[in-house]
Amino acid sequence: MTRAGVLVLVVVAVLVALGVAGIGVEGQQVISWSADNCPTEPEGEGEVQDGKECAEVTVPLHGAGVGDTAWLNVNDAGNNNDTITLFVRRYRPEARNAGASRGQLWLIPGGPGQAGSEMTPLTAHFADEPYTLVIADHRGTGRSSYLGCPDAEAESSPAGPKITLAEWGGCIQHLEAQWTRAGLQGFSTTNAARDVRYIASLIREEEEAASGGANDYKITLFGSSYGTLVANRAVLLEEEEDVDNTATSLGRVIDAIALDGTVYPKGYVLTAQSQFFTAALRVTLDACAVDDTCGGYLGLEPSNTLDLLLERLRGGHCRQAGIDPEEYRLMLGMLNSLQPAGLPHILVTASIVRLLRCGEDDLPALRRFNDFTHTVVSNVRASLTHGPGFSQAALMAVAAQEIIEDLPVGSDDFWTNTDRNLERSLHALFVHPRVVAYPIGLIRLPRDAYAGRTPTSLHVPVLLLSGLLDANTPHLFSRLMYLDYMQAQRPAGVAPPKMLVASTSGHGVLNQDTRALPCMLEWMDDPHGFDAEQCMPFVPLSFTSPSEHDRRIFGDTPYGASPPDTGPAGLLPRTGAEDAIAAAVSDGSIASASDAQGGRAARTVTVFVVLDFLVLLALCGFVAVLARRSSPPSSSSSSSSSSRREKYSLQENLLPSSDTP
């Protein structure tokens, strides 16, 4: 161990004993970890407690200067108003008998506005892995200099903790009085990415000194939803800034990133959320068309059948079921997005069939369905603002700088008008409740300088995890991000990007598909040799074999006895030729060509359905992956990989996925 390493250990030991933060070698901040700094109760179901330590880390508020200068000089800040504190958790592998740490695995929460507590259940998945797990509250959330409006969020306020449109004006005035407008600009994605790199570098310095400088120490960022934007931004900073200038840069800190539910920097805006839910729902309906059971009831174009149903409901059809047409439209995309992977997609399709038919035998099931959906919608809406440590103000600050197009200085009805325009122009079947909740046009902050950009060079391996039914960050985003990474210049020795596609998953693949965790761990062990398609082969959507939950609502025969009568302009029955085409698509026999850029087979099939552009792209992604995934998996996987997959496939999915993007 070097003399500097010994000095670091001595300083750390003294500071931890005193329970205070301090300055290490060359003025670097030393983190004072202690289990006593952590909440006394587990922050999430199944959270690992052995080896959990917590600390507050001082970081700059504004990030003034070139590159990482403000983080390198954070201890020289002129006054307390120039800095904020971040709450950080780490979980040491030695304390849970997982061996000496091989590096850090950061679990970066989504949002914007979510705190790190949402990721704590995931620590149970990695309990046996030799990594220091790190979870921080994003700046402005949880215990990290929380951005809040006490009056508007008081239980005694009109909507309780949820800030209403009428309350946002006063809330913004409160925030500007407390932080100033320039201070609010400090709560940005780029600063959050610099926070991650800075804290990771401090932990690495400490742990490498303690281990004598292990050569294989790696720092991997796993980002979920909005967390993917933070992870991508961390890489972008290291690619575009002068990492060799130690006066202005922390250097290359990140060794790998994994992105689950990718926010594509060039394409995400909040007002497009309704489109994404509509696209994902139509992917499900197009899969129904090639399913023998579902297609037999809803025809070759179930999306058209659904449009017909909505038109009839607005005209008074099946009023005795008690289902409001607009509520039903809102609910469809939500149920499709929340459906757990591996379970049959019966709730949406069976409800369409039974509403169209609306017979005496259908009404009891439809009333049970209506009661169930009211409960689901109510619970989801409540979760949007009531998560532990969630900051509505932090969401606004980030969105105003990052994921929202330029807006006029807004009025309260801006979002309502925006959504009406979306419905008229894009035939949105689903209105995301978040869209009408935040009048971001009321707060004006300069756009983040790095917003809307992806790296043009790449020094780290990347794994993307994408659900074909993702309605928050659509599969199209992952495909576009994958192409950008493939086109980026990579030095020799850097593994190409890999993408895991979960054909039955929605938002948050690691939460919904038990195959994802062992596949990700295999990639971490060997990013060059990892075969994504072999690790996660295609699984078709199922519309039969109802789950126990489906039976409670619809009975043992969810679709009823016979297809509904929709008249000559509605349901398109399948002919023998159409059945043959559907069978060829479902078993993958329509396949050809290759994707030279990706280096993997990429097969396509002609789609004879005219859809809006975004939905068409999503459908093409579905069918291409369907055909590609149909080939038999390779038998060359190692026994260790197989045992790891078997081990983790038995564990319960834990990662939450209820955030904004």
XYZ file of C-alpha atoms in Angstrom:
661
model
C 0.000 0.000 0.000
C 1.266 3.486 -0.823
C 2.045 6.068 1.825
C -0.875 8.137 0.519
C -3.149 5.137 0.941
C -2.061 4.691 4.554
C -2.738 8.369 5.191
C -6.233 8.075 3.704
C -7.034 5.140 5.982
C -5.792 6.995 9.050
C -7.820 10.087 8.191
C -10.929 8.010 7.501
C -10.584 6.123 10.781
C -10.235 9.306 12.798
C -13.144 11.061 11.096
C -15.491 8.100 11.366
C -14.643 7.771 15.034
C -15.502 11.423 15.514
C -18.643 11.155 13.381
C -17.814 14.225 11.296
C -16.953 14.911 7.684
C -13.547 16.184 6.791
C -10.830 16.716 4.227
C -8.514 13.969 3.009
C -5.431 13.904 0.823
C -4.945 16.991 -1.365
C -8.073 18.598 0.058
C -10.429 15.822 -1.036
C -13.566 15.299 0.995
C -13.667 12.138 3.116
C -17.051 10.487 3.545
C -17.987 9.653 7.137
C -19.944 6.412 6.831
C -21.947 5.046 9.725
C -24.880 2.700 10.195
C -26.143 5.201 12.757
C -26.726 7.694 9.939
C -29.232 5.353 8.271
C -32.971 5.173 8.962
C -33.699 2.807 11.817
C -36.209 0.807 9.753
C -35.678 -0.801 6.321
C -36.523 1.648 3.556
C -37.929 -0.995 1.224
C -39.237 -4.538 1.313
C -36.368 -7.010 1.470
C -33.682 -4.322 1.711
C -30.296 -5.684 2.768
C -29.334 -4.448 6.233
C -25.973 -6.167 6.749
C -23.242 -3.738 5.808
C -25.572 -0.800 5.194
C -23.927 2.531 5.972
C -25.104 6.051 5.259
C -23.538 9.484 5.025
C -24.098 13.036 3.898
C -21.771 14.323 1.198
C -21.254 17.997 0.411
C -21.524 18.983 -3.257
C -21.734 22.335 -5.052
C -25.156 23.744 -5.789
C -24.344 25.589 -8.991
C -21.465 23.773 -10.654
C -19.837 27.009 -11.782
C -16.590 26.849 -13.732
C -15.242 24.423 -16.299
C -16.199 20.757 -16.071
C -15.879 19.257 -12.601
C -14.051 22.266 -11.144
C -16.758 23.067 -8.589
C -16.783 19.455 -7.346
C -13.000 19.307 -7.113
C -13.044 22.545 -5.110
C -16.246 21.983 -3.144
C -14.450 22.399 0.165
C -13.396 25.912 -0.858
C -16.951 27.176 -1.409
C -17.352 30.724 -0.200
C -20.417 30.116 1.956
C -23.033 27.511 2.800
C -25.399 28.832 0.145
C -22.971 27.559 -2.494
C -23.252 23.940 -1.388
C -25.900 21.341 -0.651
C -25.724 17.923 0.988
C -26.613 14.595 -0.593
C -27.776 11.533 1.325
C -25.938 8.388 0.216
C -26.333 4.731 1.199
C -23.763 2.041 0.596
C -23.914 -1.689 1.257
C -20.532 -3.372 1.837
C -20.260 -6.933 0.424
C -17.891 -8.134 3.159
C -20.551 -7.626 5.831
C -23.036 -9.824 3.951
C -20.398 -12.542 3.280
C -20.260 -11.815 -0.444
C -16.466 -11.457 -0.544
C -14.156 -8.506 -1.048
C -15.585 -5.695 -3.129
C -14.852 -5.895 -6.854
C -16.180 -2.395 -7.354
C -19.308 -0.291 -7.094
C -22.752 -0.970 -8.517
C -24.819 2.197 -8.425
C -28.593 1.815 -8.388
C -29.812 5.160 -9.745
C -33.522 5.886 -9.168
C -35.955 7.209 -11.713
C -38.160 10.236 -11.594
C -37.418 13.028 -11.996
C -38.163 13.645 -8.354
C -37.792 10.111 -6.977
C -35.530 9.476 -4.000
C -33.153 6.553 -3.637
C -35.434 4.661 -1.273
C -37.341 3.300 -4.291
C -34.238 1.299 -5.253
C -33.514 -0.216 -1.834
C -35.574 -3.402 -2.387
C -33.272 -4.238 -5.279
C -30.344 -4.724 -2.886
C -31.783 -8.143 -2.031
C -31.140 -9.254 -5.600
C -27.450 -8.423 -5.331
C -26.922 -9.664 -1.772
C -24.617 -12.506 -2.882
C -22.649 -10.439 -5.398
C -19.207 -8.978 -4.519
C -20.066 -5.349 -5.191
C -20.426 -2.293 -3.012
C -23.991 -1.235 -3.721
C -24.549 2.532 -3.728
C -27.889 4.363 -3.693
C -28.116 8.146 -3.402
C -31.094 10.459 -3.175
C -31.052 12.708 -6.252
C -30.359 16.322 -5.338
C -33.621 17.932 -4.245
C -35.257 14.638 -3.200
C -35.490 12.581 -0.017
C -32.771 13.627 2.405
C -30.715 15.414 -0.259
C -31.533 19.099 0.304
C -35.205 18.414 -0.366
C -37.065 20.798 -2.644
C -40.498 21.294 -1.203
C -43.354 23.672 -0.506
C -44.511 23.103 3.099
C -47.797 24.988 2.797
C -48.901 23.407 -0.480
C -47.825 19.911 0.625
C -49.338 20.045 4.098
C -51.908 17.410 4.979
C -54.303 20.257 5.769
C -53.958 21.794 2.270
C -56.812 21.295 -0.243
C -55.317 18.156 -1.851
C -53.069 17.087 1.000
C -49.459 16.391 -0.077
C -50.321 16.714 -3.763
C -49.713 20.225 -5.097
C -52.700 21.396 -7.126
C -52.625 23.695 -10.135
C -53.941 26.513 -7.969
C -51.121 26.003 -5.447
C -48.199 25.907 -7.867
C -47.898 29.670 -8.229
C -47.348 30.164 -4.501
C -45.092 27.112 -4.380
C -42.805 28.498 -7.073
C -42.623 31.846 -5.274
C -41.592 29.988 -2.117
C -38.889 28.046 -3.979
C -37.471 31.162 -5.605
C -37.399 32.988 -2.273
C -35.554 30.083 -0.638
C -33.156 29.135 -3.443
C -33.296 31.988 -6.000
C -33.966 31.197 -9.643
C -30.259 30.611 -10.255
C -30.205 28.215 -7.335
C -33.115 26.221 -8.754
C -31.105 25.837 -11.938
C -28.602 23.848 -9.879
C -31.137 21.015 -9.565
C -30.363 19.604 -12.995
C -29.607 16.277 -14.651
C -26.047 17.299 -15.489
C -25.306 18.248 -11.885
C -26.862 14.974 -10.722
C -24.518 13.106 -13.086
C -21.521 15.006 -11.720
C -22.678 14.115 -8.194
C -22.599 10.420 -9.089
C -19.115 10.617 -10.602
C -17.778 12.648 -7.685
C -19.101 10.375 -4.941
C -18.084 7.250 -6.876
C -14.533 8.591 -7.153
C -14.376 9.244 -3.398
C -15.613 5.729 -2.594
C -13.167 4.201 -5.063
C -10.262 6.099 -3.529
C -11.223 4.828 -0.085
C -11.856 1.214 -1.095
C -8.821 0.875 -3.345
C -6.634 2.246 -0.578
C -8.121 -0.267 1.852
C -7.557 -3.183 -0.556
C -4.097 -2.151 -1.656
C -5.283 -1.017 -5.082
C -7.160 -3.879 -6.700
C -6.659 -3.810 -10.476
C -10.108 -5.159 -11.359
C -12.079 -2.554 -9.402
C -14.969 -1.375 -11.608
C -17.694 1.236 -11.257
C -20.958 0.269 -12.962
C -24.010 2.521 -13.119
C -27.445 0.908 -13.316
C -30.059 3.511 -14.166
C -33.805 2.939 -14.076
C -36.054 5.162 -16.204
C -34.971 8.771 -15.531
C -31.890 7.220 -13.926
C -30.840 6.152 -17.436
C -30.669 9.821 -18.400
C -28.363 10.480 -15.436
C -26.139 7.492 -16.286
C -25.958 8.468 -19.951
C -25.123 12.046 -18.947
C -22.260 10.815 -16.740
C -20.746 9.033 -19.745
C -21.373 12.034 -22.009
C -19.455 14.292 -19.621
C -16.457 11.968 -19.682
C -16.547 11.743 -23.478
C -16.861 15.462 -24.212
C -14.731 17.076 -21.515
C -10.963 17.033 -21.107
C -10.629 14.129 -18.686
C -6.834 14.417 -18.673
C -6.901 17.898 -17.129
C -6.843 17.137 -13.406
C -7.584 20.766 -12.570
C -11.000 20.642 -14.225
C -11.940 16.954 -14.399
C -12.380 13.966 -12.128
C -11.027 11.857 -14.992
C -12.638 8.683 -16.275
C -14.685 7.397 -13.359
C -17.308 5.172 -15.015
C -16.402 1.687 -16.273
C -19.812 0.453 -17.514
C -23.483 1.451 -17.595
C -26.718 -0.556 -17.713
C -29.918 1.245 -18.719
C -33.364 -0.152 -17.884
C -36.235 1.718 -19.541
C -34.127 4.160 -21.529
C -35.020 7.831 -21.727
C -33.763 8.809 -25.177
C -32.229 12.291 -24.733
C -33.149 13.417 -28.238
C -36.764 12.342 -28.124
C -38.420 12.544 -24.723
C -40.877 15.302 -23.847
C -43.541 15.046 -21.174
C -46.356 16.064 -23.481
C -45.714 12.973 -25.628
C -46.485 10.592 -22.757
C -49.965 9.801 -24.044
C -48.511 8.684 -27.370
C -46.278 6.154 -25.644
C -49.140 4.517 -23.771
C -51.165 4.363 -26.975
C -48.270 2.808 -28.914
C -47.665 0.131 -26.270
C -51.355 -0.722 -26.126
C -51.486 -1.136 -29.880
C -48.441 -3.422 -29.798
C -50.441 -5.661 -27.460
C -53.480 -5.522 -29.721
C -51.413 -6.367 -32.797
C -50.015 -9.369 -30.936
C -53.625 -10.332 -30.207
C -54.296 -10.362 -33.947
C -51.845 -13.234 -34.508
C -53.026 -15.210 -31.482
C -55.500 -17.989 -32.296
C -57.778 -17.269 -29.340
C -57.596 -13.481 -29.080
C -57.533 -12.922 -32.836
C -60.541 -15.162 -33.202
C -62.540 -12.766 -31.043
C -61.102 -9.389 -32.105
C -60.134 -10.065 -35.716
C -57.067 -9.175 -37.734
C -57.109 -5.492 -36.686
C -57.990 -5.308 -32.971
C -56.967 -1.635 -32.838
C -59.747 -0.817 -35.297
C -62.120 -2.943 -33.265
C -61.199 -0.945 -30.157
C -61.790 2.338 -31.994
C -65.205 1.018 -32.973
C -65.965 0.114 -29.359
C -64.976 3.554 -28.060
C -67.215 5.204 -30.649
C -70.122 2.993 -29.630
C -69.562 3.603 -25.921
C -69.716 7.356 -26.490
C -73.037 6.793 -28.233
C -74.514 5.033 -25.216
C -73.677 1.398 -25.961
C -73.703 -0.924 -22.913
C -74.564 1.778 -20.376
C -75.892 -0.872 -18.025
C -72.300 -2.008 -17.371
C -71.636 1.338 -15.639
C -68.377 1.967 -17.520
C -67.633 5.565 -18.465
C -66.153 5.755 -22.005
C -63.455 8.288 -21.124
C -62.461 6.481 -17.938
C -62.264 3.244 -19.900
C -60.015 4.888 -22.486
C -57.759 6.229 -19.748
C -57.589 2.896 -17.991
C -56.683 0.724 -20.992
C -53.140 1.990 -21.402
C -52.540 1.893 -17.661
C -53.600 -1.740 -17.313
C -51.531 -2.715 -20.329
C -48.461 -1.037 -18.826
C -48.928 -2.521 -15.351
C -49.457 -6.113 -16.507
C -46.711 -8.293 -14.937
C -44.512 -10.101 -17.451
C -45.346 -13.738 -17.989
C -49.040 -13.403 -17.165
C -51.632 -13.551 -19.953
C -52.780 -10.201 -21.358
C -56.447 -10.916 -20.821
C -57.733 -7.942 -18.822
C -57.635 -5.506 -21.736
C -58.652 -7.824 -24.558
C -61.414 -9.647 -22.656
C -62.926 -6.336 -21.583
C -63.087 -5.202 -25.227
C -64.799 -8.425 -26.287
C -67.340 -8.361 -23.471
C -68.133 -4.662 -23.861
C -68.746 -5.103 -27.573
C -71.025 -8.080 -26.998
C -72.661 -6.668 -23.825
C -74.868 -9.682 -23.211
C -76.613 -10.592 -19.981
C -73.794 -13.029 -19.180
C -71.213 -10.259 -19.704
C -72.649 -7.628 -17.363
C -71.617 -9.147 -13.986
C -68.042 -9.598 -15.240
C -67.942 -6.048 -16.626
C -69.133 -4.617 -13.302
C -66.386 -6.524 -11.465
C -63.923 -5.240 -14.046
C -65.144 -1.672 -13.525
C -64.713 -1.905 -9.739
C -61.224 -3.330 -10.172
C -60.066 -0.644 -12.598
C -61.318 2.163 -10.359
C -59.138 0.775 -7.576
C -56.108 0.485 -9.867
C -56.431 4.009 -11.252
C -56.893 5.454 -7.766
C -53.824 3.656 -6.428
C -51.623 4.671 -9.355
C -52.642 8.316 -9.133
C -51.888 8.332 -5.410
C -48.453 6.804 -6.003
C -47.479 9.599 -8.391
C -46.855 12.058 -5.569
C -46.826 10.115 -2.317
C -43.673 8.002 -2.711
C -41.132 8.272 0.130
C -38.940 11.303 -0.487
C -40.553 12.136 -3.821
C -40.254 15.838 -4.666
C -42.806 17.407 -6.970
C -40.694 20.565 -7.076
C -37.558 18.650 -8.109
C -39.539 17.093 -10.946
C -40.497 20.559 -12.127
C -36.951 21.935 -11.868
C -35.436 19.077 -13.863
C -38.221 18.914 -16.442
C -38.094 22.652 -17.071
C -34.411 22.301 -18.042
C -34.386 18.905 -19.670
C -37.403 16.935 -20.859
C -39.904 19.546 -21.894
C -40.069 21.483 -25.142
C -40.086 25.275 -25.006
C -43.395 26.413 -23.578
C -45.169 29.727 -23.394
C -45.356 31.174 -19.916
C -48.216 28.939 -18.975
C -51.721 29.212 -17.765
C -53.455 26.574 -15.706
C -55.231 25.088 -18.710
C -52.064 24.688 -20.815
C -51.721 20.956 -20.177
C -55.397 20.267 -20.737
C -55.231 22.008 -24.113
C -52.010 20.185 -24.954
C -53.598 16.837 -24.267
C -56.662 17.702 -26.345
C -54.349 18.570 -29.226
C -52.548 15.263 -28.781
C -55.816 13.375 -28.883
C -56.943 15.098 -32.052
C -53.635 14.715 -33.897
C -52.439 11.351 -32.640
C -55.644 9.554 -31.641
C -54.238 8.950 -28.171
C -56.173 6.203 -26.435
C -54.659 6.971 -23.061
C -54.135 10.221 -21.179
C -51.260 9.915 -18.742
C -52.362 11.441 -15.413
C -48.943 13.072 -14.974
C -49.511 15.214 -18.043
C -52.230 17.310 -16.438
C -50.596 17.558 -13.014
C -47.600 19.879 -13.508
C -47.851 23.336 -15.126
C -44.149 23.390 -15.974
C -44.687 26.380 -18.241
C -45.032 28.461 -15.064
C -41.343 28.079 -14.210
C -38.733 29.303 -16.666
C -35.186 27.976 -16.355
C -32.419 27.923 -18.984
C -32.094 24.651 -20.850
C -29.422 22.274 -19.553
C -26.353 22.662 -21.777
C -26.072 18.887 -22.265
C -29.780 18.186 -22.786
C -30.742 16.305 -25.931
C -27.287 14.849 -26.597
C -25.761 11.381 -26.732
C -22.054 10.457 -26.829
C -20.247 10.435 -30.174
C -17.441 8.365 -28.644
C -17.715 5.576 -26.114
C -15.090 4.230 -23.712
C -17.385 1.961 -21.668
C -19.551 -1.098 -22.402
C -23.306 -0.488 -22.355
C -26.225 -2.813 -21.674
C -29.761 -1.704 -22.524
C -32.788 -3.489 -21.049
C -36.026 -2.807 -22.888
C -39.607 -4.025 -22.570
C -41.600 -4.222 -25.788
C -44.693 -3.116 -23.865
C -42.996 -0.202 -22.107
C -45.465 2.681 -22.146
C -43.313 5.149 -20.200
C -40.059 4.901 -22.166
C -41.055 3.022 -25.333
C -38.933 0.286 -26.876
C -38.287 2.664 -29.757
C -36.173 4.784 -27.383
C -33.914 1.843 -26.546
C -33.496 1.021 -30.236
C -32.549 4.618 -31.050
C -30.176 4.783 -28.087
C -28.624 1.472 -29.146
C -28.039 2.815 -32.666
C -26.428 5.985 -31.303
C -24.099 3.927 -29.136
C -23.268 1.632 -32.067
C -22.366 4.640 -34.213
C -20.163 6.164 -31.504
C -16.428 5.699 -31.921
C -15.082 3.010 -29.591
C -11.408 2.483 -28.796
C -10.032 -0.995 -29.377
C -10.948 -3.317 -26.540
C -14.257 -1.669 -25.616
C -17.146 -4.124 -25.955
C -19.974 -3.100 -28.294
C -23.349 -2.176 -26.797
C -25.711 -5.054 -26.018
C -29.500 -4.971 -25.675
C -31.807 -7.303 -23.761
C -35.349 -7.201 -25.145
C -38.079 -8.525 -22.864
C -40.985 -9.262 -25.181
C -43.622 -9.482 -22.431
C -42.378 -6.691 -20.153
C -43.440 -3.121 -19.673
C -41.505 -0.387 -17.881
C -38.706 -1.730 -15.700
C -37.458 -5.040 -17.115
C -35.451 -5.942 -14.023
C -38.693 -5.702 -12.092
C -40.844 -7.671 -14.496
C -38.709 -10.408 -16.081
C -36.821 -12.795 -13.800
C -34.366 -13.573 -16.607
C -33.043 -10.011 -16.616
C -31.003 -10.102 -13.400
C -28.832 -13.147 -14.191
C -28.360 -11.830 -17.724
C -27.178 -8.475 -16.415
C -24.736 -10.175 -14.036
C -23.352 -12.267 -16.898
C -22.831 -9.092 -18.901
C -21.020 -7.471 -15.970
C -18.694 -10.486 -15.788
C -17.972 -10.572 -19.532
C -19.368 -7.722 -21.666
C -17.462 -8.985 -24.738
C -18.691 -12.576 -24.673
C -22.210 -11.867 -23.458
C -24.920 -12.998 -25.907
C -28.104 -11.046 -25.209
C -30.347 -13.011 -27.554
C -29.231 -16.359 -26.181
C -29.670 -15.159 -22.604
C -33.166 -13.742 -23.134
C -34.954 -15.514 -26.006
C -38.276 -14.264 -27.291
C -41.454 -15.243 -25.420
C -44.763 -14.504 -27.193
C -47.571 -12.719 -25.418
C -50.250 -15.022 -24.084
C -53.970 -14.363 -24.334
C -55.136 -17.722 -22.991
C -54.843 -19.712 -19.745
C -56.303 -17.015 -17.481
C -54.589 -16.310 -14.196
C -56.444 -16.616 -10.911
C -56.908 -12.853 -10.966
C -58.461 -12.984 -14.451
C -60.835 -15.729 -13.308
C -62.035 -13.647 -10.375
C -63.154 -10.973 -12.836
C -64.120 -12.841 -16.000
C -64.545 -16.469 -14.931
C -62.979 -19.579 -16.456
C -63.793 -18.431 -20.005
C -62.643 -14.778 -20.065
C -63.890 -14.028 -23.582
C -67.261 -15.677 -23.188
C -68.947 -18.067 -25.550
C -68.773 -16.385 -28.950
C -67.165 -13.415 -30.755
C -69.129 -10.154 -30.591
C -71.218 -9.049 -33.551
C -69.692 -5.769 -34.716
C -71.457 -5.433 -38.046
C -70.006 -5.117 -41.561
C -67.798 -2.123 -40.749
C -66.268 -3.553 -37.612
C -64.625 -6.884 -36.862
C -62.538 -8.312 -39.711
C -62.726 -12.123 -39.510
C -59.595 -13.966 -40.506
C -59.600 -16.033 -43.689
C -57.533 -19.160 -44.163
C -54.785 -17.137 -45.867
C -54.746 -14.604 -43.036
C -54.499 -17.425 -40.507
C -51.497 -18.772 -42.393
C -49.815 -15.358 -42.299
C -50.545 -15.008 -38.597
C -49.082 -18.443 -37.906
C -45.938 -17.594 -39.874
C -45.463 -14.395 -37.898
C -46.081 -16.051 -34.541
C -43.593 -18.875 -35.131
C -40.998 -16.604 -36.710
C -40.812 -18.342 -40.102
C -41.050 -15.021 -41.937
C -37.452 -13.935 -41.482
C -34.583 -12.694 -43.603
C -31.651 -10.271 -43.910
C -29.144 -9.201 -41.302
C -28.218 -6.075 -39.400
C -24.587 -5.494 -40.322
C -24.234 -2.501 -38.048
C -25.408 -4.380 -34.987
C -23.536 -7.524 -35.893
C -26.606 -9.653 -35.148
C -29.457 -11.130 -37.168
C -32.266 -8.638 -37.559
C -35.275 -10.020 -39.388
C -38.232 -8.112 -40.645
C -41.747 -8.813 -41.801
C -43.974 -6.650 -43.951
C -46.837 -5.102 -42.046
C -49.981 -4.435 -44.043
C -51.562 -2.080 -41.545
C -51.470 1.724 -41.769
C -50.687 3.214 -38.368
C -49.454 6.567 -37.200
C -45.674 6.848 -37.479
C -44.760 6.287 -33.851
C -47.021 3.258 -33.492
C -45.672 1.823 -36.744
C -42.113 2.058 -35.454
C -43.067 0.385 -32.212
C -44.874 -2.398 -34.082
C -41.932 -2.942 -36.423
C -39.716 -3.301 -33.373
C -42.118 -5.870 -31.935
C -42.311 -7.978 -35.086
C -38.582 -7.778 -35.825
C -37.715 -8.961 -32.358
C -40.463 -11.600 -32.526
C -38.914 -13.111 -35.646
C -35.359 -12.774 -34.389
C -36.131 -14.330 -31.035
C -37.745 -17.416 -32.585
C -34.461 -19.142 -33.478
C -33.379 -21.790 -30.957
C -30.961 -20.544 -28.293
C -27.328 -21.571 -28.404
C -26.319 -24.508 -26.254
C -22.829 -23.159 -25.628
C -23.596 -21.225 -22.453
C -21.391 -22.101 -19.514
C -22.610 -24.104 -16.566
C -21.947 -21.132 -14.299
C -24.219 -18.953 -16.442
C -26.943 -21.600 -16.385
C -26.762 -22.015 -12.627
C -26.872 -18.272 -12.113
C -29.962 -17.987 -14.320
C -31.633 -20.837 -12.458
C -30.788 -19.273 -9.105
C -32.124 -15.822 -9.869
C -35.181 -16.986 -11.810
C -36.601 -18.190 -8.491
C -36.327 -14.790 -6.818
C -39.197 -12.363 -6.605
C -39.059 -9.233 -8.744
C -38.417 -6.258 -6.515
C -37.569 -3.152 -8.521
C -40.353 -0.559 -8.499
C -41.170 1.150 -11.756
C -43.753 3.817 -10.933
C -41.929 6.963 -11.974
C -42.386 9.558 -14.664
C -40.479 8.518 -17.810
